[in-house]
Amino acid sequence: MGKPETVRLVSKEGFEFVIDYKAACVSNTIKNMLSSQGNFTETELGEIKFPEISTPILEKVCQYFYYKLRYTHCPDVIPEFKIEPDIALQLLMASNFLDT
Amino acid sequence: MIPGRGGAGGKKRGGHFKIEPFRHKVDLDPQYAEKTWKVLEDAIHEIHNHNAFGLSFEELYRNAYNMVLHKFGDRLYKGLEDTITAHLVEVSKKIDVAQGLLFLEETNKRWEDHNKSMQMIRDILMYMDRTYVNQHGKTPVHELGLKLWRDTVVRCDTIKPRLSATLLELIQKERSGETIDRALVRCITKMLMDLGTQVYCEDFERPFLEASADFYKVESQEYIASSDCPAYLKKAEQRLNEETARVSHYLDPSTETKITTVVEKELVGTQVKILVDLPNSGLVALMKDDKFDDLERMFCLFRRGGVLQGLSTMRDSMSEYLRETGKHLVLDPERIKDPVEYVQRLLDERDKMDDIIKKSFHNDKTFQHTLNQAFEYFINLNPRSPEFISLFVDDKLRKGLKGVSEEEVEVVLDKVMMLFRYLQEKDVFEKYYKQHLAKRLLPGRSMSDDAERSLLVKLKTECGYQFTSKLEGMFTDMKTSRDHMHDFRQQGIDLGGIDLQVQILTTGSWPTQSAAKCNLPPELEHCCEQFKELPQAAWSLEVTETRELSLHCGRPDPGRSTLWTAGPRTLHTVDSRTPDAPHCGRPDPGRSTLWTAGPRTLHTVDGRTPDAPHCGRPDPGRSTLWTAGPRTLHTVDGTHYV
């Protein structure tokens, strides 16, 4: 199965976030999932379900992916990535899970 | 497990908010771990059965993640270990069933499967790998997989011996000339390497090396009985190349040096002495026949690491051979009769050995050294060697090098110098060389002044200034003599029709010959006087007698003397004539005068009886004669000059 252009991340509530393959691979977990040798469903469909990550968190995570892609190896001044304190904990858990 | 929080966004209260605790933890503890583990276990089984495509990676990953998060990492790890071990036991049973070549194929297939499964499992359990394993110092999943494979399958009691035996069998087949499935062997050895270098070494390499050693031991016995030296060497080389190729094809590179050492040792090392000493085709025979290729092969093989004392055995044998032939050459009575031939033979022998060393032994210094030592040994066995070498040089410089170009002259002289270096009695050489040089220089017999000087320079370089100082003096004297004679002639002094050639020599430089007092005939005296009257300081006339009746004059000035040589029967000047015949010379320009002196008399041309005193008058057509007693020269009328 060739590398797909985009990947779909589905949140607990069923929201789908369509992001680039490259962005998704910022997360090591997702990267492994997609490039794993086994014939897991994820690789087949190009879609990953996260029944334990809620939508706002997942949204923030996707934003982070792009933030990371944009500013990696960039000599410019890097703007701050704003994280609201009340989602901080959940975001932390999610990112631990996703190895991001 | 991420606790759900309703309305997370709405909790914000001016920077101060509450974080709710997790909800589910306490409830699910007892069964949660087991349940989760069950899910994972099933998944692993599916993977092993190549059924993975129904699974959701995310789900499994999440499960593993949760287990670790909730401190069930131990359970997870242990469960993993058990499952895989059980699975591998099954696998090994299946492998065991297979026979012969299938056995290897089955092993290989299962190994590949195992690798793939492990990779998938590792992906799922990535979180555990990252956190739990590091925290608790356990082996990561991948390595765990290798370890379990090694312990259960490869080291399994039934499989282990079969594995190495089958591999060795295949290699043995190939050595006998059959073709085998190299790729398969490659995979297996690679598997062993992946399991760890130690596994590879222990399970495969060691038995391999042992088996190879035995094989080659036997083979070397067979070969040596059936073939001669060059053929054996060729075969050995071939086997070595074969083994190297084998390593590159399907063994680990680290084995290469080990196996080549084994081959070298067994195939070549044990037979070194025998090969070198083989009567008709060993080292000596090869050298005699100038078999450069075979010698080179022998040299290269013996030089290798596994062959102990290969080169030293060769050197010893060569040294012995040289010494024997050299001794024979040097002490052969036939040879001694002809010194020039003798030296020429030595040179030829040396050239030949030099050639061999250059072409076959890659100019190895130790062999050069052996050659030099052998030559040194036997050249000095014959005490007349220095004399012969000097005679050889003498011959060459007189006539042997006529018409030869300058470079070739240099080459010959260099070779002579090489022989000279071997001499221990260099001063003996100097003595003879001085004598021969005097004989060459005085009558002007040397063919090439340049060659003489060139040799002198070489001697000086070799032995230092002291050694050649006298010889150089001789040359300088010759030059000075010429100059003086030239001056003398310029003066146009009347010498009474006698043409006089004088050489002025430094006392001490020339081979000293004690001379008795010799009375010169009046004409000669007259000449001497004239010569002495050269604007030099006063000189005293000192006449010495030699066995050859050489006459010297000495003068106190820079300590130089003039010399007339007299042979046993003749007085020569520059162009001496044959000793026996009574001659006379006519005193016209360009010719020297000659007087023969018998043991007691000087004769004229008409050869009157020895005893009668004669006389001659110095007019054209007649020569003056003087008889010379043992110590006197008489004139014709019998008056003595004592």
XYZ file of C-alpha atoms in Angstrom:
742
model
C 0.000 0.000 0.000
C 1.542 3.237 -1.061
C 1.825 6.249 1.082
C -1.457 8.124 1.093
C -1.594 11.847 0.558
C -3.759 12.548 3.517
C -4.789 10.805 6.663
C -8.012 10.946 8.566
C -7.983 11.238 12.299
C -11.278 10.516 13.959
C -12.014 11.813 17.409
C -14.102 10.290 20.146
C -17.165 12.087 18.982
C -16.617 11.053 15.418
C -15.178 14.261 14.059
C -12.822 13.658 11.169
C -9.697 15.688 10.784
C -8.094 15.352 7.409
C -4.443 16.199 7.526
C -1.383 15.575 5.410
C 0.500 12.384 5.795
C 3.559 14.336 6.698
C 1.792 16.248 9.405
C 0.394 13.108 10.864
C 3.794 11.577 11.060
C 4.936 14.201 13.507
C 3.409 11.819 15.953
C 5.581 8.768 16.227
C 2.683 6.625 17.181
C 0.726 7.535 14.119
C 3.812 7.132 12.022
C 4.309 3.615 13.271
C 0.719 2.787 12.784
C 0.765 3.858 9.221
C 4.058 2.329 8.273
C 3.675 -0.872 10.148
C 4.249 -4.049 8.283
C 1.189 -5.778 9.444
C -2.043 -5.434 7.635
C -3.803 -3.398 10.224
C -6.975 -1.662 9.348
C -5.397 1.700 9.732
C -2.977 1.169 6.965
C -5.666 -0.214 4.778
C -8.110 2.618 5.110
C -5.803 5.487 5.874
C -7.956 6.332 8.833
C -7.219 6.239 12.521
C -9.813 6.261 15.212
C -9.061 7.684 18.601
C -11.994 6.721 20.791
C -10.361 8.285 23.779
C -9.347 11.624 22.440
C -12.028 14.251 22.350
C -12.515 16.641 19.487
C -11.065 19.867 20.845
C -7.980 18.020 21.977
C -7.563 16.319 18.662
C -8.045 19.610 16.953
C -5.309 21.175 19.015
C -3.089 18.252 18.278
C -3.569 18.665 14.545
C -2.763 22.329 14.879
C 0.391 21.367 16.658
C 1.352 19.041 13.837
C 1.268 21.875 11.369
C 2.967 24.243 13.753
C 5.755 21.750 14.131
C 6.105 21.189 10.401
C 6.092 24.885 9.686
C 8.741 25.891 12.115
C 11.112 22.966 12.200
C 14.541 23.919 10.914
C 13.351 27.442 10.429
C 15.721 30.297 11.189
C 12.934 32.787 11.775
C 11.670 33.769 15.161
C 9.225 31.097 16.186
C 5.901 32.290 17.544
C 4.484 30.748 20.639
C 2.093 27.830 20.438
C -0.806 28.864 22.567
C -2.239 26.253 24.884
C -5.255 27.030 26.987
C -4.613 25.915 30.543
C -7.814 23.993 30.942
C -7.114 21.633 28.149
C -3.504 21.349 29.162
C -3.850 18.106 31.079
C -5.868 16.297 28.462
C -3.529 17.576 25.839
C -0.640 16.219 27.837
C -2.228 12.815 28.079
C -3.018 12.764 24.418
C 0.422 13.750 23.426
C 1.886 11.129 25.689
C -0.256 8.592 23.979
C 0.636 9.834 20.583
C 4.299 10.277 21.380
C 4.358 13.824 20.132
C -7.480 6.189 29.377
C -8.409 9.749 29.129
C -11.188 10.677 31.461
C -14.066 12.367 29.782
C -14.767 15.843 30.884
C -17.962 17.399 30.051
C -17.832 20.925 28.934
C -14.193 21.384 29.350
C -14.213 24.778 27.799
C -16.746 26.154 30.189
C -14.779 25.620 33.312
C -12.567 28.574 32.833
C -12.950 31.017 35.630
C -10.584 33.872 35.347
C -7.417 31.799 35.453
C -8.516 29.639 38.313
C -9.978 26.300 37.510
C -10.433 22.909 38.797
C -9.008 19.758 37.403
C -11.143 16.750 37.869
C -9.594 13.503 38.909
C -9.682 10.496 36.703
C -12.744 8.508 37.034
C -12.319 4.961 35.977
C -9.254 3.834 37.593
C -10.422 2.186 40.760
C -13.357 0.318 39.314
C -11.712 -1.627 36.638
C -8.582 -2.609 38.352
C -9.012 -6.300 38.954
C -10.326 -7.402 35.654
C -9.125 -4.575 33.586
C -5.611 -5.777 33.310
C -6.615 -9.295 32.450
C -9.198 -8.220 29.984
C -6.850 -5.925 28.252
C -4.214 -8.519 28.215
C -6.559 -11.000 26.717
C -7.270 -8.679 23.887
C -3.605 -8.273 23.265
C -2.871 -11.928 23.519
C -5.435 -12.767 20.954
C -4.042 -10.140 18.713
C -0.576 -11.611 19.023
C -1.879 -14.996 18.128
C -3.537 -13.564 15.108
C -0.336 -11.955 14.075
C 1.479 -15.202 14.394
C -1.070 -16.830 12.261
C -0.680 -14.152 9.653
C -4.145 -12.946 10.333
C -3.367 -9.446 11.281
C -5.390 -7.543 8.834
C -8.527 -7.645 10.832
C -7.015 -5.789 13.702
C -6.974 -2.208 14.610
C -3.553 -0.976 15.445
C -4.847 1.908 17.364
C -6.959 -0.255 19.587
C -4.095 -2.546 20.450
C -1.765 0.278 20.941
C -4.224 1.959 23.176
C -4.673 -1.159 25.194
C -1.023 -1.598 25.716
C -0.685 2.019 26.543
C -3.370 1.815 29.143
C -1.901 -1.214 30.749
C 1.416 0.446 31.170
C -0.146 3.633 32.305
C -2.018 1.846 34.977
C 1.042 0.103 36.220
C 0.286 -3.206 34.634
C 3.481 -3.128 32.655
C 4.766 -6.198 34.450
C 1.754 -8.178 33.504
C 2.051 -7.065 29.959
C 5.690 -7.897 29.684
C 5.366 -11.246 31.272
C 2.414 -12.104 29.171
C 4.313 -11.159 26.093
C 7.255 -13.286 26.996
C 5.129 -16.323 27.751
C 3.111 -16.065 24.618
C 6.067 -15.766 22.367
C 7.926 -18.569 24.052
C 4.977 -20.873 23.691
C 4.649 -19.950 20.091
C 8.290 -20.584 19.388
C 8.189 -23.973 20.991
C 5.538 -24.858 18.485
C 7.660 -23.494 15.723
C 10.692 -25.478 16.719
C 8.673 -28.666 16.725
C 7.636 -27.980 13.189
C 11.181 -27.272 12.114
C 12.364 -30.454 13.705
C 10.103 -32.488 11.603
C 11.697 -31.386 8.406
C 14.612 -33.373 7.038
C 17.755 -32.663 5.142
C 17.757 -29.542 3.075
C 14.137 -28.866 3.910
C 15.244 -28.516 7.462
C 17.271 -25.466 6.580
C 14.593 -24.078 4.385
C 11.976 -24.480 7.052
C 14.219 -22.820 9.592
C 14.777 -19.938 7.292
C 11.097 -19.466 6.561
C 10.110 -19.549 10.177
C 12.828 -17.113 11.009
C 11.568 -14.649 8.522
C 8.038 -15.025 9.816
C 9.204 -14.532 13.323
C 10.967 -11.340 12.406
C 7.918 -9.904 10.777
C 5.655 -10.782 13.651
C 8.044 -9.338 16.155
C 8.113 -6.129 14.280
C 4.363 -5.812 14.354
C 4.222 -6.667 17.985
C 6.845 -4.151 18.726
C 4.906 -1.468 16.928
C 1.878 -2.173 18.987
C 3.794 -2.289 22.198
C 5.844 0.746 21.364
C 4.701 2.592 24.386
C 5.768 -0.159 26.656
C 9.083 -0.304 24.942
C 9.606 3.363 25.443
C 8.637 3.712 29.019
C 8.251 0.533 30.952
C 11.244 -1.235 29.543
C 13.575 1.636 30.156
C 12.291 2.203 33.625
C 12.613 -1.374 34.678
C 15.713 -2.271 32.774
C 14.098 -5.046 30.760
C 15.112 -6.158 27.319
C 13.312 -4.259 24.594
C 10.791 -6.161 22.553
C 12.906 -6.629 19.499
C 15.821 -8.043 21.370
C 13.511 -10.102 23.447
C 12.274 -11.659 20.288
C 15.780 -12.503 19.145
C 16.707 -13.915 22.506
C 13.651 -16.116 22.670
C 14.243 -17.346 19.170
C 17.790 -18.178 19.980
C 16.942 -19.992 23.161
C 13.963 -21.926 22.028
C 14.729 -22.681 18.443
C 18.384 -22.451 17.638
C 19.622 -23.722 20.916
C 16.965 -26.320 21.159
C 18.575 -29.671 21.807
C 17.363 -31.347 18.717
C 17.829 -28.483 16.389
C 21.180 -27.117 17.354
C 23.440 -29.974 16.303
C 21.437 -30.580 13.150
C 21.757 -26.998 12.144
C 25.536 -26.852 12.249
C 25.854 -30.359 10.857
C 23.712 -29.563 7.852
C 25.593 -26.384 7.157
C 28.941 -28.122 7.358
C 27.699 -30.865 5.121
C 26.777 -28.364 2.479
C 30.144 -26.658 2.685
C 31.888 -29.970 2.410
C 29.900 -30.748 -0.694
C 30.962 -27.510 -2.231
C 34.584 -28.175 -1.453
C 34.333 -31.421 -3.329
C 33.062 -29.562 -6.306
C 29.267 -29.740 -6.071
C 27.127 -26.657 -6.257
C 24.921 -25.836 -3.342
C 22.191 -23.356 -2.581
C 24.373 -20.505 -1.497
C 21.554 -18.073 -0.854
C 20.019 -20.390 1.662
C 23.239 -20.788 3.537
C 23.667 -17.064 3.401
C 20.310 -16.542 5.078
C 21.065 -18.998 7.808
C 24.440 -17.535 8.588
C 22.928 -14.114 8.559
C 20.330 -15.313 11.008
C 23.056 -16.562 13.282
C 24.874 -13.274 12.994
C 21.685 -11.381 13.825
C 21.274 -13.459 16.880
C 24.605 -12.276 18.023
C 28.218 -12.649 17.025
C 28.731 -14.993 19.868
C 25.973 -17.264 18.628
C 27.482 -17.267 15.183
C 30.940 -18.007 16.486
C 29.903 -20.739 18.822
C 27.236 -22.457 16.849
C 28.740 -22.242 13.447
C 32.168 -20.758 13.114
C 34.011 -22.918 15.557
C 32.786 -26.249 14.220
C 33.336 -24.889 10.740
C 36.953 -24.051 11.433
C 37.532 -27.406 13.068
C 36.000 -29.315 10.214
C 37.982 -27.269 7.721
C 41.213 -27.926 9.547
C 40.582 -31.673 9.457
C 39.621 -31.574 5.836
C 42.714 -29.708 4.790
C 44.957 -31.857 6.887
C 43.831 -34.864 4.965
C 44.010 -33.042 1.694
C 47.532 -31.841 2.237
C 48.681 -35.393 2.880
C 47.091 -36.532 -0.345
C 48.479 -33.721 -2.418
C 51.997 -33.864 -1.141
C 52.221 -37.520 -1.991
C 51.013 -37.035 -5.483
C 52.418 -33.819 -6.768
C 55.666 -31.929 -6.983
C 56.400 -28.597 -5.475
C 55.063 -26.180 -8.091
C 51.880 -28.181 -8.623
C 51.264 -28.402 -4.905
C 51.759 -24.688 -4.543
C 49.292 -24.046 -7.314
C 46.706 -26.221 -5.633
C 47.237 -24.516 -2.322
C 46.782 -21.143 -3.906
C 43.628 -22.315 -5.562
C 42.141 -23.559 -2.319
C 42.951 -20.315 -0.607
C 41.184 -18.352 -3.296
C 38.243 -20.687 -3.050
C 37.875 -20.154 0.645
C 38.057 -16.401 0.297
C 35.327 -16.527 -2.339
C 33.252 -18.714 -0.091
C 33.449 -16.225 2.707
C 32.399 -13.380 0.494
C 29.448 -15.356 -0.806
C 27.812 -16.692 2.237
C 29.821 -16.302 5.331
C 30.404 -13.401 7.586
C 33.465 -11.323 6.676
C 34.924 -11.769 10.098
C 35.440 -15.400 9.288
C 37.733 -14.632 6.412
C 41.007 -14.173 8.243
C 40.264 -17.127 10.449
C 39.599 -19.551 7.665
C 42.554 -18.390 5.572
C 44.798 -18.847 8.563
C 43.497 -22.374 8.963
C 44.065 -23.199 5.313
C 47.519 -21.654 5.339
C 48.471 -23.569 8.390
C 47.178 -26.941 7.325
C 47.814 -26.877 3.655
C 51.041 -24.952 3.530
C 52.453 -24.602 6.993
C 52.793 -28.277 7.764
C 54.513 -28.943 4.479
C 56.935 -26.079 4.388
C 60.057 -28.049 5.099
C 59.055 -30.862 2.780
C 58.229 -28.561 -0.082
C 61.439 -26.640 0.201
C 63.502 -29.778 0.379
C 61.894 -31.722 -2.411
C 64.815 -33.011 -4.420
C 63.851 -32.358 -7.959
C 61.347 -29.647 -7.673
C 62.024 -27.938 -4.407
C 63.448 -24.536 -3.842
C 66.937 -25.375 -5.036
C 65.764 -26.878 -8.282
C 63.471 -23.962 -8.934
C 66.296 -21.536 -8.359
C 68.613 -23.425 -10.639
C 66.061 -23.390 -13.400
C 65.055 -19.794 -12.899
C 61.407 -20.657 -12.468
C 60.357 -17.184 -11.516
C 56.602 -17.751 -11.375
C 56.816 -20.786 -9.170
C 59.314 -19.095 -6.905
C 57.081 -16.079 -6.638
C 54.125 -18.254 -5.773
C 56.120 -19.993 -3.103
C 57.283 -16.701 -1.711
C 53.777 -15.227 -1.557
C 52.301 -18.320 0.027
C 55.024 -18.706 2.573
C 54.802 -15.080 3.454
C 51.235 -15.401 4.689
C 50.391 -15.195 8.306
C 49.374 -18.755 8.952
C 52.590 -20.236 7.682
C 55.106 -20.342 10.435
C 58.719 -19.944 9.482
C 57.929 -20.283 5.835
C 60.291 -17.615 4.703
C 63.017 -18.501 7.137
C 63.034 -22.070 5.860
C 63.365 -20.772 2.338
C 66.163 -18.510 3.371
C 68.041 -21.274 5.109
C 67.752 -23.547 2.144
C 68.861 -20.831 -0.229
C 71.780 -19.959 1.997
C 72.912 -23.554 2.136
C 72.685 -23.987 -1.599
C 74.625 -20.791 -2.205
C 77.327 -21.680 0.216
C 77.752 -25.109 -1.328
C 77.934 -23.882 -4.885
C 80.058 -20.965 -3.831
C 82.474 -23.150 -1.943
C 82.710 -25.494 -4.860
C 83.363 -22.609 -7.192
C 85.929 -21.018 -4.999
C 87.962 -24.054 -4.123
C 87.884 -25.733 -7.500
C 91.502 -26.086 -8.601
C 90.585 -25.685 -12.247
C 89.030 -22.377 -11.632
C 91.885 -21.051 -9.672
C 94.053 -21.266 -12.714
C 92.110 -18.575 -14.458
C 91.343 -15.740 -12.116
C 89.373 -13.711 -14.588
C 87.086 -16.589 -15.310
C 86.792 -17.246 -11.599
C 85.606 -13.778 -10.859
C 83.357 -13.748 -13.860
C 81.658 -16.879 -12.613
C 81.136 -15.303 -9.228
C 79.583 -12.307 -10.845
C 77.320 -14.463 -12.958
C 76.146 -16.399 -9.970
C 75.414 -13.238 -8.115
C 73.542 -11.754 -11.030
C 71.386 -14.814 -11.261
C 70.448 -14.736 -7.600
C 69.827 -11.046 -7.752
C 67.463 -11.614 -10.627
C 65.556 -14.240 -8.705
C 65.249 -12.032 -5.690
C 64.031 -9.148 -7.744
C 61.519 -11.048 -9.832
C 60.235 -13.659 -7.457
C 60.914 -12.427 -4.004
C 59.818 -8.861 -4.515
C 63.242 -7.543 -3.537
C 62.734 -8.763 -0.033
C 65.468 -7.400 2.184
C 65.898 -10.524 4.243
C 66.659 -12.555 1.150
C 69.154 -9.957 -0.034
C 70.774 -10.183 3.338
C 70.972 -13.970 3.141
C 72.513 -13.716 -0.303
C 75.131 -11.261 0.900
C 76.005 -13.364 3.884
C 76.427 -16.514 1.822
C 78.683 -14.739 -0.638
C 80.718 -13.247 2.132
C 81.168 -16.676 3.575
C 82.492 -18.480 0.572
C 84.415 -15.711 -1.070
C 86.621 -15.557 1.954
C 87.136 -19.304 1.940
C 89.657 -18.867 -0.778
C 92.473 -16.683 0.487
C 93.400 -15.685 -3.002
C 90.067 -14.071 -3.732
C 91.270 -10.510 -3.246
C 94.115 -11.116 -5.628
C 91.793 -12.621 -8.202
C 89.384 -9.795 -8.008
C 92.217 -7.366 -8.505
C 93.393 -9.383 -11.491
C 89.922 -9.350 -12.907
C 89.762 -5.597 -12.626
C 93.206 -5.400 -14.103
C 92.145 -7.462 -17.055
C 89.061 -5.405 -17.638
C 90.846 -2.130 -17.405
C 93.566 -3.232 -19.718
C 91.560 -4.620 -22.500
C 88.335 -6.211 -21.411
C 86.343 -3.050 -21.573
C 87.508 -1.922 -24.907
C 84.720 -0.614 -27.029
C 82.209 -0.816 -24.266
C 80.041 2.188 -23.542
C 80.458 4.257 -20.452
C 77.315 3.033 -18.709
C 78.293 -0.550 -19.232
C 81.695 0.160 -17.813
C 80.030 1.633 -14.773
C 77.825 -1.419 -14.453
C 80.765 -3.787 -14.529
C 82.688 -1.710 -12.027
C 79.683 -1.585 -9.718
C 79.400 -5.326 -9.794
C 83.067 -5.668 -8.981
C 82.534 -3.308 -6.084
C 79.814 -5.599 -4.818
C 82.234 -8.486 -4.755
C 84.799 -6.256 -3.140
C 82.425 -5.585 -0.297
C 82.297 -9.228 0.531
C 86.014 -9.437 1.053
C 87.262 -9.550 4.548
C 90.850 -9.010 3.577
C 90.460 -5.686 1.928
C 94.013 -4.678 2.622
C 95.275 -7.678 0.689
C 93.202 -6.465 -2.182
C 94.743 -3.041 -1.851
C 98.204 -4.465 -1.993
C 97.545 -6.376 -5.193
C 95.593 -3.603 -6.705
C 98.430 -1.179 -6.110
C 100.845 -3.505 -7.841
C 98.579 -4.054 -10.772
C 97.799 -0.408 -11.011
C 101.496 0.449 -11.082
C 101.983 -2.025 -13.876
C 99.133 -0.501 -15.748
C 99.985 3.098 -15.265
C 103.681 3.146 -15.868
C 103.712 1.545 -19.226
C 100.525 3.361 -20.046
C 98.580 0.191 -20.407
C 95.379 1.273 -18.929
C 92.676 1.471 -21.477
C 90.636 4.158 -19.951
C 91.682 6.756 -17.519
C 88.070 7.578 -16.734
C 87.308 4.022 -15.802
C 90.324 3.930 -13.523
C 89.317 7.065 -11.770
C 85.741 5.928 -11.517
C 86.783 2.755 -9.785
C 89.007 4.750 -7.495
C 86.095 6.939 -6.489
C 84.025 3.863 -5.751
C 86.769 2.418 -3.599
C 87.051 5.695 -1.778
C 83.320 5.783 -1.112
C 83.443 2.269 0.170
C 86.502 2.371 2.351
C 87.314 5.939 2.993
C 90.067 8.259 2.025
C 92.870 6.465 3.803
C 92.444 3.376 1.771
C 92.834 5.054 -1.540
C 95.289 7.795 -0.689
C 98.250 5.952 -2.096
C 96.395 4.993 -5.207
C 95.418 8.550 -5.763
C 99.004 9.531 -5.247
C 99.952 7.243 -8.073
C 97.580 8.958 -10.411
C 98.781 12.378 -9.431
C 102.335 11.279 -9.998
C 101.565 10.157 -13.488
C 100.157 13.489 -14.299
C 103.091 15.328 -12.817
C 105.490 13.137 -14.728
C 103.840 14.009 -17.951
C 104.035 17.665 -17.147
C 107.704 17.425 -16.238
C 108.574 15.495 -19.343
C 106.835 18.037 -21.394
C 108.801 20.810 -19.781
C 111.980 18.859 -20.170
C 111.495 18.334 -23.833
C 110.679 21.934 -24.303
C 114.071 22.766 -23.098
C 115.616 20.977 -26.019
C 118.505 19.617 -24.111
C 120.741 17.364 -26.043
C 120.624 13.948 -24.565
C 123.111 12.437 -26.910
C 120.481 10.950 -29.114
C 118.832 9.038 -26.396
C 115.211 9.386 -26.069
C 114.346 9.497 -22.482
C 111.112 8.974 -20.741
C 110.982 9.653 -17.126
C 108.260 8.960 -14.646
C 108.402 10.764 -11.398
C 107.010 8.856 -8.490
C 106.411 9.646 -4.927
C 108.228 7.418 -2.582
C 105.827 5.387 -0.599
C 102.875 5.665 -2.900
C 104.203 3.146 -5.304
C 104.817 -0.446 -4.543
C 108.089 -0.244 -2.838
C 110.843 -2.257 -4.264
C 114.138 -2.237 -2.594
C 116.786 -1.684 -5.158
C 120.506 -2.205 -5.052
C 122.897 0.366 -6.121
C 123.007 0.491 -9.872
C 125.558 2.278 -11.895
C 124.239 4.001 -14.893
C 126.098 4.044 -18.138
C 127.599 7.399 -18.991
C 124.970 8.221 -21.537
C 122.241 7.509 -19.072
C 124.136 9.418 -16.485
C 124.341 12.258 -18.871
C 120.616 12.135 -19.410
C 120.006 12.055 -15.752
C 122.198 15.040 -15.281
C 120.346 16.872 -17.938
C 117.082 15.999 -16.406
C 118.257 16.920 -13.042
C 119.237 20.245 -14.310
C 115.669 21.061 -14.688
C 114.972 24.082 -12.716
C 114.251 22.150 -9.634
C 116.045 22.067 -6.447
C 119.151 19.961 -6.281
C 118.513 16.367 -6.107
C 120.519 13.497 -5.072
C 120.873 10.579 -7.279
C 119.986 7.513 -5.504
C 120.015 4.396 -7.427
C 118.322 1.395 -6.068
C 118.304 -2.050 -7.362
C 115.428 -4.345 -7.450
C 114.960 -7.817 -8.456
C 113.838 -6.383 -11.690
C 116.649 -3.949 -11.663
C 114.492 -0.905 -11.244
C 116.430 2.227 -11.017
C 115.300 5.104 -8.980
C 116.572 8.523 -8.542
C 115.608 10.454 -5.586
C 115.583 14.069 -4.937
C 114.808 15.818 -1.780
C 112.306 18.160 -3.249
C 108.697 17.216 -2.724
C 110.059 13.774 -1.998
C 109.723 12.463 -5.474
C 111.841 10.123 -7.456
C 112.297 9.130 -11.015
C 112.117 5.607 -12.062
C 113.441 3.488 -14.741
C 112.254 0.002 -14.620
C 114.413 -2.806 -15.640
C 113.033 -6.223 -16.222
C 115.086 -9.279 -15.392
C 116.683 -8.961 -18.694
C 115.719 -5.674 -19.999
C 115.639 -2.096 -19.166
C 112.373 -0.780 -20.360
C 111.143 2.545 -20.860
C 107.612 3.239 -21.698
C 106.993 0.669 -24.328
C 108.762 -2.385 -23.100
C 109.595 -5.045 -25.529
C 109.798 -8.744 -24.905
C 112.146 -9.595 -22.147
C 114.175 -12.206 -23.840
C 115.123 -10.910 -27.160
C 118.145 -8.751 -27.320
C 117.117 -5.513 -28.872
C 118.376 -2.220 -29.525
C 116.520 0.793 -30.481
C 117.532 3.585 -32.650
C 117.434 6.911 -31.101
C 115.047 8.757 -33.282
C 112.333 10.969 -32.056
C 109.286 9.282 -30.751
C 110.965 6.115 -29.881
C 112.393 4.986 -26.700
C 115.744 3.446 -26.396
C 116.166 0.060 -25.059
C 118.937 -1.803 -23.650
C 118.772 -5.386 -22.825
C 120.740 -6.666 -20.035
C 121.461 -10.290 -19.700
C 122.138 -11.665 -16.277
C 125.481 -10.158 -16.595
C 125.718 -8.478 -19.862
C 124.068 -6.124 -22.197
C 124.034 -7.296 -25.743
C 123.745 -5.622 -29.033
C 121.400 -6.629 -31.751
C 123.816 -9.015 -33.233
C 123.611 -11.022 -30.116
C 127.123 -11.635 -29.216
C 127.956 -13.982 -26.452
C 126.737 -12.949 -23.134
C 130.000 -12.751 -21.444
C 132.004 -10.677 -23.744
C 131.891 -7.090 -23.006
C 130.861 -4.952 -25.889
C 130.609 -1.462 -26.614
C 128.684 0.644 -28.950
C 128.905 4.095 -30.151
C 126.035 6.393 -30.190
C 125.781 7.040 -33.867
C 122.804 6.350 -36.022
C 122.358 2.734 -36.777
C 124.257 1.506 -33.879
C 123.225 1.310 -30.364
C 125.328 1.786 -27.389
C 125.667 -1.081 -25.184
C 126.496 -1.546 -21.725
C 126.897 -4.692 -19.913
C 125.656 -4.851 -16.482
C 127.040 -7.051 -13.873
C 125.050 -7.871 -10.880
C 125.832 -4.496 -9.603
C 127.637 -2.661 -12.251
C 127.197 -1.381 -15.693
C 130.251 -1.628 -17.854
C 131.039 0.099 -20.994
C 132.248 -1.687 -24.039
C 135.823 -1.173 -23.377
C 135.408 -2.923 -20.206
C 136.002 -0.185 -17.852
C 133.871 -0.481 -14.920
C 131.709 1.958 -13.431
C 131.182 0.947 -10.007
